[in-house]
Amino acid sequence: VEEKPPLPIGLDEARAANMRIAIPLDIRQSQFREMLAERAVSAFSTWEKELPKIVFDHRYGLLTAKERKLAFDEYTKSKAEDERNEKKAKIRERRDAFRALLEQSAINTRTSYMDFVQRANRDPRFKAVEKNRERESLFDEFMIHIRRRDQQATKSKLDTLKEQFFSLLGEQQYLDETAKWAKLRPLVDEDSRYKAVPTATLRAEWFHEYITQRKLKLDPEEVKEQERQKRVEESMRARQQQVDRERVENDKLISSQRQQHKHSESVHRFNALLVDLVKDPEMTWKAGRRLLRKDRRWEDTGLSKEEREAMFTEHVDLLAARRKAQFRELLDETEGVTFTTPWREARRKVKEDSRYEKMSSSEKRREREFERWKEDSYMRAKQDFKELLKETRFITHRSLSLVKQAAGGEAHMHDIEQILNKDKRYLVLNSINQERRKMIMNYLEDVAKRGPPPPPTATEPVRRSGGGGPPAATPSASAAPPLPKLS
């Protein structure tokens, strides 16, 4: 059952019902949608989350609960669609502005993407397209358009010149199907239509084509040959277009690889600059940038501001990590410094070492790192002690009951501690003897809960001897290892 939200203050259900009767449904729905818009209801939220924004508005009661939910769903669906269309329109607008920038940038077929970037990287229309991959894709599309446009313009111009050249040849009354270009050429070489043809090879080719067309008018078989030749030429043009597309892709790939190589070199040079100049792990980016700019390699890197700052941060973090590791190594090596040692006492023992000074210029940072080292050392010591308890075979599932016996219980605990006392992992916890004793008791309880270990026959098959004799005798499941004799 849907839980009815509270009505607005001062508006009871009876009054709301009267309002719904007095006002037509379409007006109430319109006012309800206006309320949703004024209250900035999100298009991608839910009814439950947006309810607190609208429940106390006087227009909330204009619709019934079912009508409100339906109107809310229609409003959010419509608003979401509007926002998506607006986003698409903005993307299309940015792309159109980028294409207009390409048109205005005097780009030709020999212009590379990097050349265009150097010319236009400060233009707002260039920066409006945020992803470099999208910019490069738009650039490649524009280059294909330029090549196609140039090809069409060249073809159109050549068609006009060809038509004029054919007109010149048609004016020669003595020209027939047996004419030779070498004899005709001196008769027309002064005409402007002859000179307009770009090359001598093209003139000769068009002459032979003109003669061929005249022959075709007399020989029907040549019509088929012309059609075949036309198909061959179309196939060649299609192949040329494919080659052009592949060339664009190859150029794009080569440009990308070249850009990646340049970026890798820039990263390497800037890292070398950081290693040479930045030695202090506490240096800020502002101070580091002021220092690095004095070196000529700063301008040669070609990296963005964000990349430089990120690499600087990574470098100082690495320096700080090395200093901390050296400081912790110093603490580990210093005799008498443990996880229970106060900072003042530990400082007196390590302050003469250079690793103490290199750790930080701040005494508070050294102390904080020391406290973290103490905590890590303490946890590591406890873990090592737990491993020692697991390795101690003297402790069995009966040890807990023996320790809790009124007679001889403390003696058994003493025997356990005497065995453990021979290991450094036990001695490290001498300063917290009570907690160490508690850890031993917890381990004894855990071993007692697990019970006796399973016999060998329960975990691996009996291995028979090579002679095929009977299997060796195994201890029973209830057998337990022998206990030490208590004094």
mmCIF file of C-alpha atoms in Angstrom, residues 87-382:
data_model
loop_
_atom_site.group_PDB
_atom_site.id
_atom_site.type_symbol
_atom_site.label_atom_id
_atom_site.label_comp_id
_atom_site.label_asym_id
_atom_site.label_seq_id
_atom_site.Cartn_x
_atom_site.Cartn_y
_atom_site.Cartn_z
ATOM 1 C CA LYS A 87 23.745 18.302 -24.820
ATOM 2 C CA LYS A 88 23.769 16.905 -28.374
ATOM 3 C CA ALA A 89 23.139 20.386 -29.745
ATOM 4 C CA LYS A 90 26.075 21.788 -27.766
ATOM 5 C CA ILE A 91 28.345 19.003 -29.025
ATOM 6 C CA ARG A 92 27.179 19.621 -32.600
ATOM 7 C CA GLU A 93 27.724 23.370 -32.143
ATOM 8 C CA ARG A 94 31.278 22.839 -30.860
ATOM 9 C CA ARG A 95 32.053 20.508 -33.757
ATOM 10 C CA ASP A 96 30.632 22.961 -36.295
ATOM 11 C CA ALA A 97 32.751 25.741 -34.757
ATOM 12 C CA PHE A 98 35.810 23.468 -34.965
ATOM 13 C CA ARG A 99 35.071 22.744 -38.644
ATOM 14 C CA ALA A 100 34.735 26.488 -39.248
ATOM 15 C CA LEU A 101 38.147 26.944 -37.609
ATOM 16 C CA LEU A 102 39.557 24.326 -39.982
ATOM 17 C CA GLU A 103 38.080 26.192 -42.949
ATOM 18 C CA GLN A 104 39.698 29.440 -41.790
ATOM 19 C CA SER A 105 43.127 27.947 -41.054
ATOM 20 C CA ALA A 106 44.437 27.845 -44.650
ATOM 21 C CA ILE A 107 44.880 24.081 -44.542
ATOM 22 C CA ASN A 108 46.014 22.230 -47.640
ATOM 23 C CA THR A 109 46.621 18.580 -48.435
ATOM 24 C CA ARG A 110 50.176 18.744 -47.086
ATOM 25 C CA THR A 111 49.225 20.159 -43.679
ATOM 26 C CA SER A 112 49.736 17.696 -40.806
ATOM 27 C CA TYR A 113 47.672 17.537 -37.651
ATOM 28 C CA MET A 114 50.580 18.797 -35.502
ATOM 29 C CA ASP A 115 50.978 21.818 -37.809
ATOM 30 C CA PHE A 116 47.315 22.660 -37.340
ATOM 31 C CA VAL A 117 47.607 22.254 -33.541
ATOM 32 C CA GLN A 118 50.496 24.725 -33.386
ATOM 33 C CA ARG A 119 48.483 27.270 -35.366
ATOM 34 C CA ALA A 120 45.122 26.960 -33.612
ATOM 35 C CA ASN A 121 45.746 25.677 -30.065
ATOM 36 C CA ARG A 122 44.961 29.086 -28.551
ATOM 37 C CA ASP A 123 41.645 29.504 -30.350
ATOM 38 C CA PRO A 124 38.552 28.995 -28.108
ATOM 39 C CA ARG A 125 36.944 26.880 -30.813
ATOM 40 C CA PHE A 126 39.939 24.518 -30.631
ATOM 41 C CA LYS A 127 39.747 24.231 -26.842
ATOM 42 C CA ALA A 128 35.966 23.737 -26.912
ATOM 43 C CA VAL A 129 36.533 20.199 -28.259
ATOM 44 C CA GLU A 130 38.133 18.721 -25.145
ATOM 45 C CA LYS A 131 39.311 15.298 -26.333
ATOM 46 C CA ASN A 132 42.379 15.267 -28.566
ATOM 47 C CA ARG A 133 41.152 12.087 -30.259
ATOM 48 C CA GLU A 134 37.957 13.850 -31.346
ATOM 49 C CA ARG A 135 39.919 16.845 -32.666
ATOM 50 C CA GLU A 136 42.159 14.564 -34.702
ATOM 51 C CA SER A 137 39.148 12.665 -36.060
ATOM 52 C CA LEU A 138 37.505 15.926 -37.190
ATOM 53 C CA PHE A 139 40.813 17.011 -38.750
ATOM 54 C CA ASP A 140 41.063 13.727 -40.702
ATOM 55 C CA GLU A 141 37.486 14.088 -41.946
ATOM 56 C CA PHE A 142 38.282 17.615 -43.093
ATOM 57 C CA MET A 143 41.440 16.429 -44.890
ATOM 58 C CA ILE A 144 39.392 13.811 -46.781
ATOM 59 C CA HIS A 145 36.933 16.551 -47.684
ATOM 60 C CA ILE A 146 39.767 18.812 -48.912
ATOM 61 C CA ARG A 147 41.288 16.079 -51.068
ATOM 62 C CA ARG A 148 37.912 15.207 -52.558
ATOM 63 C CA ARG A 149 37.158 18.878 -53.168
ATOM 64 C CA ASP A 150 40.542 19.442 -54.808
ATOM 65 C CA GLN A 151 40.084 16.366 -56.949
ATOM 66 C CA GLN A 152 36.633 17.519 -58.047
ATOM 67 C CA ALA A 153 37.899 21.027 -58.779
ATOM 68 C CA THR A 154 40.818 19.641 -60.783
ATOM 69 C CA LYS A 155 38.530 17.247 -62.661
ATOM 70 C CA SER A 156 36.042 20.026 -63.428
ATOM 71 C CA LYS A 157 38.815 22.265 -64.716
ATOM 72 C CA LEU A 158 40.289 19.486 -66.834
ATOM 73 C CA ASP A 159 36.842 18.643 -68.260
ATOM 74 C CA THR A 160 36.442 22.267 -69.335
ATOM 75 C CA LEU A 161 39.910 22.338 -70.904
ATOM 76 C CA LYS A 162 39.230 19.010 -72.588
ATOM 77 C CA GLU A 163 35.954 20.253 -74.047
ATOM 78 C CA GLN A 164 37.704 23.375 -75.398
ATOM 79 C CA PHE A 165 40.549 21.249 -76.830
ATOM 80 C CA PHE A 166 38.060 18.944 -78.553
ATOM 81 C CA SER A 167 36.364 22.033 -79.980
ATOM 82 C CA LEU A 168 39.732 23.137 -81.352
ATOM 83 C CA LEU A 169 40.281 19.743 -82.982
ATOM 84 C CA GLY A 170 36.751 19.731 -84.393
ATOM 85 C CA GLU A 171 37.433 22.978 -86.206
ATOM 86 C CA GLN A 172 40.188 21.313 -88.229
ATOM 87 C CA GLN A 173 38.376 20.323 -91.420
ATOM 88 C CA TYR A 174 41.218 18.167 -92.757
ATOM 89 C CA LEU A 175 41.328 16.060 -89.566
ATOM 90 C CA ASP A 176 40.163 12.427 -90.063
ATOM 91 C CA GLU A 177 40.575 9.046 -88.342
ATOM 92 C CA THR A 178 44.037 8.523 -89.858
ATOM 93 C CA ALA A 179 45.519 11.824 -88.661
ATOM 94 C CA LYS A 180 48.795 11.841 -86.733
ATOM 95 C CA TRP A 181 49.375 14.088 -83.715
ATOM 96 C CA ALA A 182 52.933 14.914 -84.724
ATOM 97 C CA LYS A 183 51.688 16.412 -88.006
ATOM 98 C CA LEU A 184 48.672 18.188 -86.507
ATOM 99 C CA ARG A 185 50.450 19.769 -83.543
ATOM 100 C CA PRO A 186 52.331 22.519 -85.478
ATOM 101 C CA LEU A 187 49.028 23.663 -86.984
ATOM 102 C CA VAL A 188 47.278 24.345 -83.642
ATOM 103 C CA ASP A 189 50.083 25.113 -81.168
ATOM 104 C CA GLU A 190 49.470 28.868 -81.325
ATOM 105 C CA ASP A 191 45.835 28.599 -80.237
ATOM 106 C CA SER A 192 45.037 29.571 -76.610
ATOM 107 C CA ARG A 193 43.001 26.381 -76.182
ATOM 108 C CA TYR A 194 46.111 24.377 -77.015
ATOM 109 C CA LYS A 195 48.295 26.328 -74.584
ATOM 110 C CA ALA A 196 45.704 26.022 -71.771
ATOM 111 C CA VAL A 197 46.253 22.242 -71.564
ATOM 112 C CA PRO A 198 48.787 21.740 -68.706
ATOM 113 C CA THR A 199 51.138 19.144 -70.295
ATOM 114 C CA ALA A 200 52.172 17.860 -73.709
ATOM 115 C CA THR A 201 51.378 14.310 -72.619
ATOM 116 C CA LEU A 202 47.806 15.266 -71.808
ATOM 117 C CA ARG A 203 47.411 16.970 -75.215
ATOM 118 C CA ALA A 204 48.572 13.837 -77.003
ATOM 119 C CA GLU A 205 46.305 11.649 -74.847
ATOM 120 C CA TRP A 206 43.257 13.835 -75.566
ATOM 121 C CA PHE A 207 44.064 13.871 -79.270
ATOM 122 C CA HIS A 208 44.107 10.059 -79.397
ATOM 123 C CA GLU A 209 40.883 9.961 -77.392
ATOM 124 C CA TYR A 210 39.263 12.361 -79.866
ATOM 125 C CA ILE A 211 40.354 10.200 -82.802
ATOM 126 C CA THR A 212 39.050 7.099 -80.978
ATOM 127 C CA GLN A 213 35.640 8.698 -80.514
ATOM 128 C CA ARG A 214 35.457 9.524 -84.192
ATOM 129 C CA LYS A 215 36.277 5.912 -85.000
ATOM 130 C CA LEU A 216 33.606 4.667 -82.629
ATOM 131 C CA LYS A 217 30.970 6.421 -84.629
ATOM 132 C CA LEU A 218 31.881 4.143 -87.520
ATOM 133 C CA ASP A 219 32.616 0.876 -85.610
ATOM 134 C CA PRO A 220 29.900 -0.457 -83.209
ATOM 135 C CA GLU A 221 32.314 -2.979 -81.688
ATOM 136 C CA GLU A 222 34.373 -0.144 -80.300
ATOM 137 C CA VAL A 223 31.371 1.004 -78.271
ATOM 138 C CA LYS A 224 31.636 -2.162 -76.187
ATOM 139 C CA GLU A 225 35.346 -1.605 -75.803
ATOM 140 C CA GLN A 226 34.742 1.938 -74.608
ATOM 141 C CA GLU A 227 32.248 0.724 -72.045
ATOM 142 C CA ARG A 228 34.734 -1.859 -70.853
ATOM 143 C CA GLN A 229 37.430 0.780 -70.632
ATOM 144 C CA LYS A 230 35.058 2.998 -68.688
ATOM 145 C CA ARG A 231 34.434 0.216 -66.186
ATOM 146 C CA VAL A 232 38.180 -0.273 -65.834
ATOM 147 C CA GLU A 233 38.662 3.429 -65.166
ATOM 148 C CA GLU A 234 35.871 3.443 -62.582
ATOM 149 C CA SER A 235 37.485 0.466 -60.898
ATOM 150 C CA MET A 236 40.812 2.278 -60.916
ATOM 151 C CA ARG A 237 39.214 5.360 -59.379
ATOM 152 C CA ALA A 238 37.593 3.256 -56.663
ATOM 153 C CA ARG A 239 40.951 1.644 -55.982
ATOM 154 C CA GLN A 240 42.578 5.083 -55.831
ATOM 155 C CA GLN A 241 39.986 6.226 -53.293
ATOM 156 C CA GLN A 242 40.691 3.158 -51.191
ATOM 157 C CA VAL A 243 44.409 3.863 -51.408
ATOM 158 C CA ASP A 244 43.734 7.456 -50.304
ATOM 159 C CA ARG A 245 41.744 6.254 -47.309
ATOM 160 C CA GLU A 246 44.486 3.819 -46.346
ATOM 161 C CA ARG A 247 47.042 6.581 -46.714
ATOM 162 C CA VAL A 248 45.026 8.798 -44.361
ATOM 163 C CA GLU A 249 44.885 5.982 -41.815
ATOM 164 C CA ASN A 250 48.619 5.345 -42.154
ATOM 165 C CA ASP A 251 49.368 9.045 -41.813
ATOM 166 C CA LYS A 252 47.174 9.149 -38.725
ATOM 167 C CA LEU A 253 48.965 6.129 -37.230
ATOM 168 C CA ILE A 254 52.409 7.525 -38.003
ATOM 169 C CA SER A 255 51.437 10.902 -36.548
ATOM 170 C CA SER A 256 50.141 9.224 -33.385
ATOM 171 C CA GLN A 257 53.297 7.135 -32.997
ATOM 172 C CA ARG A 258 55.481 10.176 -33.603
ATOM 173 C CA GLN A 259 53.513 12.134 -31.024
ATOM 174 C CA GLN A 260 53.817 9.300 -28.488
ATOM 175 C CA HIS A 261 57.563 9.127 -29.080
ATOM 176 C CA LYS A 262 57.916 12.874 -28.598
ATOM 177 C CA HIS A 263 55.850 12.692 -25.431
ATOM 178 C CA SER A 264 57.999 9.853 -24.055
ATOM 179 C CA GLU A 265 61.140 11.885 -24.737
ATOM 180 C CA SER A 266 59.573 14.907 -23.039
ATOM 181 C CA VAL A 267 58.708 12.830 -19.977
ATOM 182 C CA HIS A 268 62.249 11.453 -19.849
ATOM 183 C CA ARG A 269 63.798 14.939 -20.110
ATOM 184 C CA PHE A 270 61.535 16.380 -17.420
ATOM 185 C CA ASN A 271 62.247 13.455 -15.094
ATOM 186 C CA ALA A 272 65.954 14.070 -15.562
ATOM 187 C CA LEU A 273 65.383 17.750 -14.755
ATOM 188 C CA LEU A 274 63.512 16.813 -11.560
ATOM 189 C CA VAL A 275 66.276 14.435 -10.487
ATOM 190 C CA ASP A 276 68.937 17.118 -11.053
ATOM 191 C CA LEU A 277 67.208 20.029 -9.301
ATOM 192 C CA VAL A 278 64.524 18.827 -6.884
ATOM 193 C CA LYS A 279 66.145 17.224 -3.837
ATOM 194 C CA ASP A 280 63.768 18.323 -1.071
ATOM 195 C CA PRO A 281 60.660 16.107 -0.611
ATOM 196 C CA GLU A 282 58.892 18.956 1.217
ATOM 197 C CA MET A 283 59.182 21.394 -1.683
ATOM 198 C CA THR A 284 55.866 22.736 -2.987
ATOM 199 C CA TRP A 285 54.908 22.889 -6.648
ATOM 200 C CA LYS A 286 54.989 26.679 -6.583
ATOM 201 C CA ALA A 287 58.556 26.776 -5.283
ATOM 202 C CA GLY A 288 59.616 23.889 -7.514
ATOM 203 C CA ARG A 289 58.222 25.556 -10.629
ATOM 204 C CA ARG A 290 60.133 28.741 -9.828
ATOM 205 C CA LEU A 291 63.338 26.705 -9.500
ATOM 206 C CA LEU A 292 62.785 24.556 -12.592
ATOM 207 C CA ARG A 293 62.033 27.529 -14.857
ATOM 208 C CA LYS A 294 65.578 28.739 -14.438
ATOM 209 C CA ASP A 295 66.809 25.713 -16.391
ATOM 210 C CA ARG A 296 66.564 25.808 -20.209
ATOM 211 C CA ARG A 297 65.186 22.248 -20.234
ATOM 212 C CA TRP A 298 61.928 23.557 -18.759
ATOM 213 C CA GLU A 299 60.828 24.960 -22.122
ATOM 214 C CA ASP A 300 62.162 21.998 -24.117
ATOM 215 C CA THR A 301 59.899 19.436 -22.455
ATOM 216 C CA GLY A 302 56.740 20.335 -24.351
ATOM 217 C CA LEU A 303 54.517 18.979 -21.553
ATOM 218 C CA SER A 304 51.310 20.558 -20.309
ATOM 219 C CA LYS A 305 51.057 22.315 -16.957
ATOM 220 C CA GLU A 306 48.999 19.474 -15.506
ATOM 221 C CA GLU A 307 51.516 16.812 -16.620
ATOM 222 C CA ARG A 308 54.445 18.745 -15.157
ATOM 223 C CA GLU A 309 52.690 19.207 -11.838
ATOM 224 C CA ALA A 310 51.687 15.519 -11.686
ATOM 225 C CA MET A 311 55.258 14.399 -12.415
ATOM 226 C CA PHE A 312 56.608 16.836 -9.831
ATOM 227 C CA THR A 313 54.195 15.496 -7.208
ATOM 228 C CA GLU A 314 55.147 11.907 -8.044
ATOM 229 C CA HIS A 315 58.835 12.797 -7.781
ATOM 230 C CA VAL A 316 58.598 14.465 -4.349
ATOM 231 C CA ASP A 317 56.393 11.611 -3.111
ATOM 232 C CA LEU A 318 59.104 9.168 -4.166
ATOM 233 C CA LEU A 319 61.746 11.245 -2.386
ATOM 234 C CA ALA A 320 59.616 11.337 0.758
ATOM 235 C CA ALA A 321 59.063 7.567 0.612
ATOM 236 C CA ARG A 322 62.830 6.983 0.341
ATOM 237 C CA ARG A 323 63.543 9.266 3.306
ATOM 238 C CA LYS A 324 60.873 7.483 5.371
ATOM 239 C CA ALA A 325 62.281 4.071 4.440
ATOM 240 C CA GLN A 326 65.776 5.191 5.476
ATOM 241 C CA PHE A 327 64.428 6.634 8.732
ATOM 242 C CA ARG A 328 62.633 3.386 9.547
ATOM 243 C CA GLU A 329 65.779 1.435 8.713
ATOM 244 C CA LEU A 330 67.624 3.616 11.203
ATOM 245 C CA LEU A 331 65.035 2.888 13.900
ATOM 246 C CA ASP A 332 65.219 -0.850 13.189
ATOM 247 C CA GLU A 333 69.013 -0.801 13.486
ATOM 248 C CA THR A 334 69.228 1.273 16.682
ATOM 249 C CA GLU A 335 69.603 -0.855 19.794
ATOM 250 C CA GLY A 336 67.219 0.024 22.593
ATOM 251 C CA VAL A 337 64.564 1.575 20.318
ATOM 252 C CA THR A 338 61.381 -0.505 20.342
ATOM 253 C CA PHE A 339 57.677 0.044 19.969
ATOM 254 C CA THR A 340 57.467 1.021 23.659
ATOM 255 C CA THR A 341 60.270 3.599 23.564
ATOM 256 C CA PRO A 342 59.158 7.242 24.046
ATOM 257 C CA TRP A 343 60.017 9.684 21.270
ATOM 258 C CA ARG A 344 62.353 11.791 23.393
ATOM 259 C CA GLU A 345 64.458 8.797 24.353
ATOM 260 C CA ALA A 346 64.526 7.468 20.778
ATOM 261 C CA ARG A 347 65.473 10.914 19.436
ATOM 262 C CA ARG A 348 68.532 11.088 21.703
ATOM 263 C CA LYS A 349 69.764 7.798 20.271
ATOM 264 C CA VAL A 350 69.251 8.541 16.561
ATOM 265 C CA LYS A 351 69.640 12.310 16.176
ATOM 266 C CA GLU A 352 73.352 12.072 15.326
ATOM 267 C CA ASP A 353 72.643 9.936 12.258
ATOM 268 C CA SER A 354 72.277 11.728 8.892
ATOM 269 C CA ARG A 355 69.121 9.764 8.127
ATOM 270 C CA TYR A 356 67.445 11.538 11.054
ATOM 271 C CA GLU A 357 68.153 14.963 9.554
ATOM 272 C CA LYS A 358 67.168 13.898 6.040
ATOM 273 C CA MET A 359 63.815 12.556 7.186
ATOM 274 C CA SER A 360 62.262 16.023 7.482
ATOM 275 C CA SER A 361 62.978 19.559 8.567
ATOM 276 C CA SER A 362 59.967 19.387 10.888
ATOM 277 C CA GLU A 363 60.316 17.767 14.306
ATOM 278 C CA LYS A 364 56.589 17.020 14.377
ATOM 279 C CA ARG A 365 56.792 15.073 11.116
ATOM 280 C CA ARG A 366 59.654 12.996 12.472
ATOM 281 C CA GLU A 367 57.650 12.256 15.594
ATOM 282 C CA ARG A 368 54.554 11.307 13.609
ATOM 283 C CA GLU A 369 56.575 8.945 11.434
ATOM 284 C CA PHE A 370 58.143 7.461 14.573
ATOM 285 C CA GLU A 371 54.683 6.825 16.053
ATOM 286 C CA ARG A 372 53.594 5.106 12.839
ATOM 287 C CA TRP A 373 56.755 2.985 12.946
ATOM 288 C CA LYS A 374 55.988 1.991 16.555
ATOM 289 C CA GLU A 375 52.494 0.913 15.597
ATOM 290 C CA ASP A 376 53.734 -1.112 12.610
ATOM 291 C CA SER A 377 56.510 -2.688 14.723
ATOM 292 C CA TYR A 378 54.019 -3.595 17.421
ATOM 293 C CA MET A 379 51.658 -5.285 14.955
ATOM 294 C CA ARG A 380 54.556 -7.085 13.274
ATOM 295 C CA ALA A 381 55.883 -8.337 16.630
ATOM 296 C CA LYS A 382 52.463 -9.712 17.596
#
